[in-house]
Coordinates of C-alpha atoms and ligand atoms in Angstrom, one line a residue:
M23 CA -0.6 -27.0 -194.4
D24 CA -3.3 -29.7 -194.1
K25 CA -1.6 -33.0 -194.4
G26 CA -4.4 -35.1 -193.0
I27 CA -6.0 -37.9 -195.1
C28 CA -9.0 -40.0 -194.6
W29 CA -10.3 -43.4 -195.8
L30 CA -14.0 -43.0 -196.5
E31 CA -16.3 -45.1 -198.7
G32 CA -13.4 -47.2 -200.0
R33 CA -11.3 -44.3 -201.0
I34 CA -8.4 -42.3 -199.5
Q35 CA -8.9 -38.6 -199.8
P36 CA -7.5 -35.4 -198.3
L37 CA -9.2 -34.4 -195.0
S38 CA -10.3 -31.2 -196.6
E39 CA -12.4 -33.1 -199.2
A40 CA -13.9 -35.9 -197.0
R41 CA -17.6 -35.5 -196.5
I42 CA -20.2 -37.5 -194.6
S43 CA -24.0 -37.0 -194.2
V44 CA -25.3 -34.4 -191.7
M45 CA -27.9 -37.2 -191.0
D46 CA -25.2 -39.5 -189.6
H47 CA -26.3 -40.7 -186.2
G48 CA -22.7 -40.4 -185.0
L49 CA -23.2 -36.6 -185.5
L50 CA -26.8 -36.4 -184.4
Y51 CA -26.6 -38.6 -181.3
G52 CA -23.0 -39.6 -180.7
D53 CA -24.1 -43.0 -181.8
G54 CA -20.9 -44.7 -182.6
V55 CA -17.5 -45.9 -181.2
F56 CA -13.9 -45.0 -182.0
E57 CA -10.3 -45.7 -181.5
G58 CA -7.1 -43.6 -181.5
V59 CA -4.0 -45.4 -182.7
R60 CA -0.5 -44.1 -183.1
F61 CA 1.9 -45.3 -185.8
Y62 CA 5.7 -45.2 -185.5
H63 CA 8.1 -46.2 -188.2
D64 CA 5.1 -46.7 -190.6
T65 CA 3.7 -49.3 -188.2
P66 CA 0.5 -49.0 -186.2
F67 CA 1.3 -49.6 -182.5
M68 CA -0.8 -52.2 -180.7
L69 CA -3.3 -52.3 -183.5
E70 CA -4.7 -55.6 -182.6
E71 CA -5.6 -54.4 -179.1
H72 CA -7.3 -51.3 -180.5
L73 CA -9.3 -53.2 -183.1
Q74 CA -10.4 -55.7 -180.5
R75 CA -11.6 -52.8 -178.2
L76 CA -13.3 -51.2 -181.2
L77 CA -15.2 -54.4 -182.2
D78 CA -16.1 -55.1 -178.5
S79 CA -17.4 -51.5 -178.1
A80 CA -19.4 -51.9 -181.3
R81 CA -20.9 -55.2 -180.1
A82 CA -21.7 -53.7 -176.7
I83 CA -23.8 -51.0 -178.4
G84 CA -25.5 -53.5 -180.8
L85 CA -23.7 -52.1 -183.9
D86 CA -22.7 -54.8 -186.4
C87 CA -19.3 -54.0 -188.0
P88 CA -19.6 -55.2 -191.6
W89 CA -15.8 -55.0 -191.9
P90 CA -14.0 -58.1 -190.6
Q91 CA -10.9 -57.4 -188.4
Q92 CA -8.5 -58.3 -191.2
T93 CA -10.2 -55.9 -193.6
L94 CA -9.8 -53.2 -190.9
V95 CA -6.1 -54.1 -190.7
D96 CA -5.8 -53.8 -194.4
I97 CA -7.6 -50.4 -194.5
V98 CA -5.3 -49.1 -191.7
A99 CA -2.2 -50.3 -193.7
Q100 CA -3.4 -48.4 -196.8
V101 CA -4.0 -45.2 -194.8
V102 CA -0.6 -45.4 -193.1
A103 CA 1.2 -46.1 -196.4
A104 CA -0.6 -43.1 -198.0
F105 CA 0.3 -40.7 -195.1
S106 CA 3.2 -38.4 -195.8
D107 CA 5.1 -39.1 -192.6
T108 CA 6.3 -42.3 -191.0
E109 CA 4.7 -41.3 -187.7
G110 CA 1.3 -40.0 -187.0
Y111 CA -2.1 -40.6 -185.3
L112 CA -5.1 -42.6 -186.7
R113 CA -8.6 -42.1 -185.7
I114 CA -10.9 -45.0 -186.5
L115 CA -14.6 -44.2 -186.2
L116 CA -17.5 -46.5 -186.7
T117 CA -20.9 -44.8 -186.5
R118 CA -24.4 -46.1 -186.8
G119 CA -24.5 -44.3 -190.2
K120 CA -27.0 -42.2 -191.9
G121 CA -30.6 -42.4 -190.6
A122 CA -33.8 -40.4 -190.0
L123 CA -33.9 -37.4 -187.6
G124 CA -35.5 -39.5 -184.8
I125 CA -33.3 -41.3 -182.3
D126 CA -34.5 -44.8 -183.3
P127 CA -31.3 -46.6 -184.5
R128 CA -33.4 -48.9 -186.8
S129 CA -33.6 -46.0 -189.3
C130 CA -29.8 -46.4 -189.9
S131 CA -29.3 -49.0 -192.6
R132 CA -25.5 -49.0 -192.9
P133 CA -22.7 -48.2 -190.5
Q134 CA -20.1 -45.6 -191.5
L135 CA -16.4 -46.3 -191.2
I136 CA -13.9 -43.4 -191.2
V137 CA -10.2 -43.8 -190.8
I138 CA -8.3 -40.5 -190.4
A139 CA -4.5 -40.1 -190.4
D140 CA -3.0 -36.9 -189.2
R141 CA -0.5 -35.4 -186.9
L142 CA -1.4 -35.0 -183.2
Q143 CA 0.2 -32.7 -180.8
M144 CA -1.7 -33.1 -177.5
I145 CA 0.6 -31.1 -175.4
A146 CA 3.6 -28.8 -176.0
P147 CA 7.0 -30.5 -175.8
E148 CA 8.2 -28.3 -173.0
V149 CA 5.2 -29.3 -170.9
R150 CA 6.1 -33.0 -171.5
Q151 CA 9.6 -32.1 -170.1
Q152 CA 8.5 -29.9 -167.2
G153 CA 5.3 -31.6 -166.2
A154 CA 1.6 -30.8 -166.8
D155 CA -0.5 -28.8 -164.3
L156 CA -3.7 -30.8 -163.5
I157 CA -6.9 -29.8 -161.8
I158 CA -9.7 -31.9 -160.4
A159 CA -12.8 -31.0 -162.4
A160 CA -16.2 -30.3 -160.9
T161 CA -17.7 -32.2 -163.9
R162 CA -18.0 -35.9 -162.9
R163 CA -17.4 -38.9 -165.2
L164 CA -20.5 -40.7 -166.4
P165 CA -21.5 -43.4 -163.9
V166 CA -20.4 -46.9 -164.8
D167 CA -24.0 -48.1 -164.6
G168 CA -25.0 -45.4 -167.0
L169 CA -22.4 -46.1 -169.7
D170 CA -19.9 -48.9 -169.2
P171 CA -16.4 -47.2 -169.4
R172 CA -15.2 -50.2 -171.4
I173 CA -17.2 -48.9 -174.3
K174 CA -15.2 -46.3 -176.1
S175 CA -18.1 -44.4 -177.5
L176 CA -18.5 -41.0 -179.1
N177 CA -19.9 -39.6 -175.9
Y178 CA -17.2 -37.3 -174.6
L179 CA -19.2 -34.3 -173.6
N180 CA -18.5 -34.3 -169.9
H181 CA -14.8 -34.9 -170.7
I182 CA -14.9 -31.8 -172.9
M183 CA -16.5 -29.8 -170.1
A184 CA -13.9 -31.0 -167.7
R185 CA -11.2 -29.9 -170.2
M186 CA -12.9 -26.5 -170.4
E187 CA -12.5 -26.2 -166.7
A188 CA -8.8 -26.9 -167.0
N189 CA -8.5 -24.3 -169.8
H190 CA -10.3 -21.8 -167.6
A191 CA -8.0 -22.5 -164.7
G192 CA -4.9 -22.2 -166.9
A193 CA -4.1 -25.9 -166.4
H194 CA -3.2 -28.5 -169.0
E195 CA -5.5 -31.3 -168.1
A196 CA -8.4 -32.2 -165.8
I197 CA -9.0 -35.3 -163.7
L198 CA -12.6 -36.5 -163.5
L199 CA -13.9 -38.1 -160.3
N200 CA -16.8 -40.5 -160.3
A201 CA -20.1 -39.9 -158.5
Q202 CA -18.6 -41.2 -155.3
G203 CA -15.7 -38.8 -155.4
K204 CA -13.1 -41.4 -156.4
V205 CA -10.5 -40.6 -159.0
T206 CA -11.2 -42.1 -162.5
E207 CA -9.0 -40.7 -165.2
G208 CA -8.1 -37.6 -167.3
T209 CA -10.2 -36.3 -170.2
A210 CA -8.4 -38.5 -172.7
D211 CA -5.8 -40.4 -170.7
N212 CA -5.5 -42.8 -167.7
L213 CA -3.8 -41.7 -164.5
F214 CA -1.1 -43.2 -162.3
L215 CA 0.5 -42.1 -159.1
V216 CA 3.6 -43.3 -157.2
K217 CA 3.7 -43.3 -153.4
N218 CA 6.7 -44.7 -151.5
G219 CA 7.8 -46.6 -154.6
T220 CA 4.5 -48.2 -155.4
L221 CA 2.7 -47.5 -158.6
Q222 CA -1.1 -47.0 -158.2
T223 CA -3.9 -46.5 -160.6
P224 CA -7.7 -46.6 -160.2
P225 CA -9.6 -49.7 -161.2
V226 CA -11.6 -49.7 -164.4
T227 CA -14.7 -50.4 -162.2
D228 CA -14.3 -46.9 -160.7
G229 CA -14.9 -45.5 -164.2
A230 CA -11.7 -45.4 -166.1
L231 CA -11.3 -46.6 -169.7
A232 CA -9.4 -49.9 -169.9
G233 CA -6.6 -48.0 -171.5
I234 CA -4.2 -50.0 -173.8
T235 CA -1.3 -47.8 -172.7
R236 CA -2.4 -48.3 -169.0
Q237 CA -2.1 -52.0 -169.5
L238 CA 1.2 -51.7 -171.2
I239 CA 2.5 -49.7 -168.2
L240 CA 1.4 -52.3 -165.8
D241 CA 3.1 -55.0 -167.9
L242 CA 6.3 -52.9 -168.0
A243 CA 6.1 -52.4 -164.3
D244 CA 6.0 -56.2 -163.9
R245 CA 9.1 -56.5 -166.2
E246 CA 10.9 -53.9 -164.1
N247 CA 9.9 -55.5 -160.8
L248 CA 8.1 -52.3 -159.8
P249 CA 5.3 -53.0 -157.3
W250 CA 1.8 -51.8 -158.4
R251 CA -1.7 -51.7 -157.0
E252 CA -5.0 -51.1 -158.8
H253 CA -7.3 -49.6 -156.1
S254 CA -9.7 -46.7 -155.5
L255 CA -8.0 -43.3 -155.1
A256 CA -9.2 -40.1 -153.5
P257 CA -8.1 -36.6 -154.3
Y258 CA -6.0 -36.8 -151.0
D259 CA -3.9 -39.6 -152.6
L260 CA -3.2 -37.4 -155.6
Y261 CA -2.3 -34.3 -153.4
T262 CA 0.1 -36.4 -151.3
A263 CA 1.7 -38.5 -154.1
D264 CA 5.4 -38.5 -154.9
E265 CA 4.8 -38.7 -158.6
C266 CA 1.8 -38.6 -160.9
F267 CA 1.6 -39.2 -164.6
L268 CA -0.9 -39.6 -167.5
T269 CA -0.9 -42.4 -170.1
G270 CA -2.7 -42.7 -173.4
T271 CA -2.3 -43.3 -177.1
G272 CA -2.4 -39.5 -177.8
A273 CA -0.8 -38.5 -174.5
E274 CA 1.9 -41.3 -174.5
L275 CA 3.4 -40.6 -171.1
I276 CA 3.1 -37.2 -169.5
P277 CA 4.4 -36.4 -166.0
A278 CA 2.3 -34.2 -163.8
G279 CA 3.9 -31.1 -162.2
S280 CA 1.1 -30.1 -159.9
I281 CA -2.5 -31.0 -159.0
D282 CA -4.9 -28.2 -158.0
G283 CA -1.8 -26.0 -157.4
R284 CA -0.1 -28.5 -155.1
P285 CA 3.3 -29.5 -156.6
L286 CA 4.3 -33.1 -156.9
T287 CA 7.4 -34.0 -154.9
Q288 CA 9.2 -35.4 -158.0
C289 CA 8.6 -34.4 -161.6
P290 CA 9.6 -36.3 -163.7
G291 CA 10.3 -38.8 -161.0
P292 CA 12.5 -41.9 -161.0
V293 CA 9.6 -44.3 -161.6
F294 CA 8.2 -42.2 -164.5
R295 CA 11.7 -42.0 -166.0
K296 CA 12.2 -45.8 -165.8
L297 CA 8.7 -46.5 -167.3
A298 CA 9.1 -43.8 -170.0
A299 CA 12.4 -45.3 -171.1
G300 CA 10.8 -48.8 -171.2
F301 CA 7.8 -47.5 -173.1
R302 CA 10.1 -45.9 -175.8
K303 CA 12.2 -49.0 -176.1
H304 CA 9.0 -51.1 -176.5
I305 CA 7.7 -48.9 -179.3
D306 CA 11.0 -49.1 -181.1
T307 CA 11.3 -52.8 -180.7
V308 CA 7.7 -53.6 -181.8
C309 CA 7.4 -51.1 -184.6
R310 CA 10.9 -51.4 -186.1
S311 CA 10.8 -55.2 -186.2
R312 CA 7.8 -55.1 -188.5
T313 CA 9.2 -52.7 -191.1
Ligands
PMP121 N1 -9.2 -42.5 -171.0 C1 -9.9 -41.9 -172.0 C2 -11.2 -41.2 -171.6 C3 -9.4 -41.8 -173.3 O1 -10.1 -41.2 -174.3 C4 -8.2 -42.4 -173.6 C5 -7.6 -42.4 -175.0 N2 -8.0 -43.5 -175.8 C6 -7.5 -43.1 -172.6 C7 -8.1 -43.1 -171.3 C8 -6.2 -43.8 -172.8 O2 -6.5 -45.0 -173.5 P1 -5.5 -45.7 -174.5 O3 -4.2 -45.9 -173.7 O4 -6.1 -47.0 -174.9 O5 -5.3 -44.8 -175.6

């Protein structure tokens, strides 16, 4: 049954009834930005960080958001309260809005805000337990001097093509390299590996999104006194890692079982387990304390 709801034009409606214009430049050109936010215990998780990234992304593409941050918080609260479950996933979209057929953004007079709440199952529960099979995709991530990875824009086409490669190979997720052959991230998640007890992740400057979960994991690593390094990684580093895992709002934390058919030594490994326990505890502490 369709449980999804949507805030659109000041009104909460079932997803099945929500309509936007076919002339929206978000649809015609991917001209817009977005966020994915989870809520637990009826409380959006790390909402302030997500809204800050949304507003920064909007500013970076020259899109004025007519809704102040506090109004966005209020709209999100309305949507969470109206959703039938205490847990779910929000998608906040801000597009350039309805315009003419041509690409010129000046034809768009008013941005469009859409806030969707629904369930999200990114990956089967047994895969979360046993580990996801990853491949390194032939499709490369957009270069950082083409589209700054800090902008969370609606342009996900090469991520989709990378995911199609994973589907075709019978794997669960694809890793995108940058034009120089360095590891960046998954199609909708950041990537970590563990080698000899040290946590490692590619720098944002190599082409990864500045993930909010990624930052939380680095903060948790500090709290647990786990050594970590942010540095460029090659496929070799993935193939020879002890552990590897993915992080993201939708993904939460997913251990990798193999990469291009090469099994990881430990899955889920001790570092993953420690961080996953800390992550869960953090969610419970932060979200329960606000209810
Ligand atoms: N990389 C990409 C390409 C993503 O779409 C996402 C999901 N937002 C992430 C990484 C993870 O970021 P976050 O932890 O902020 O959700």
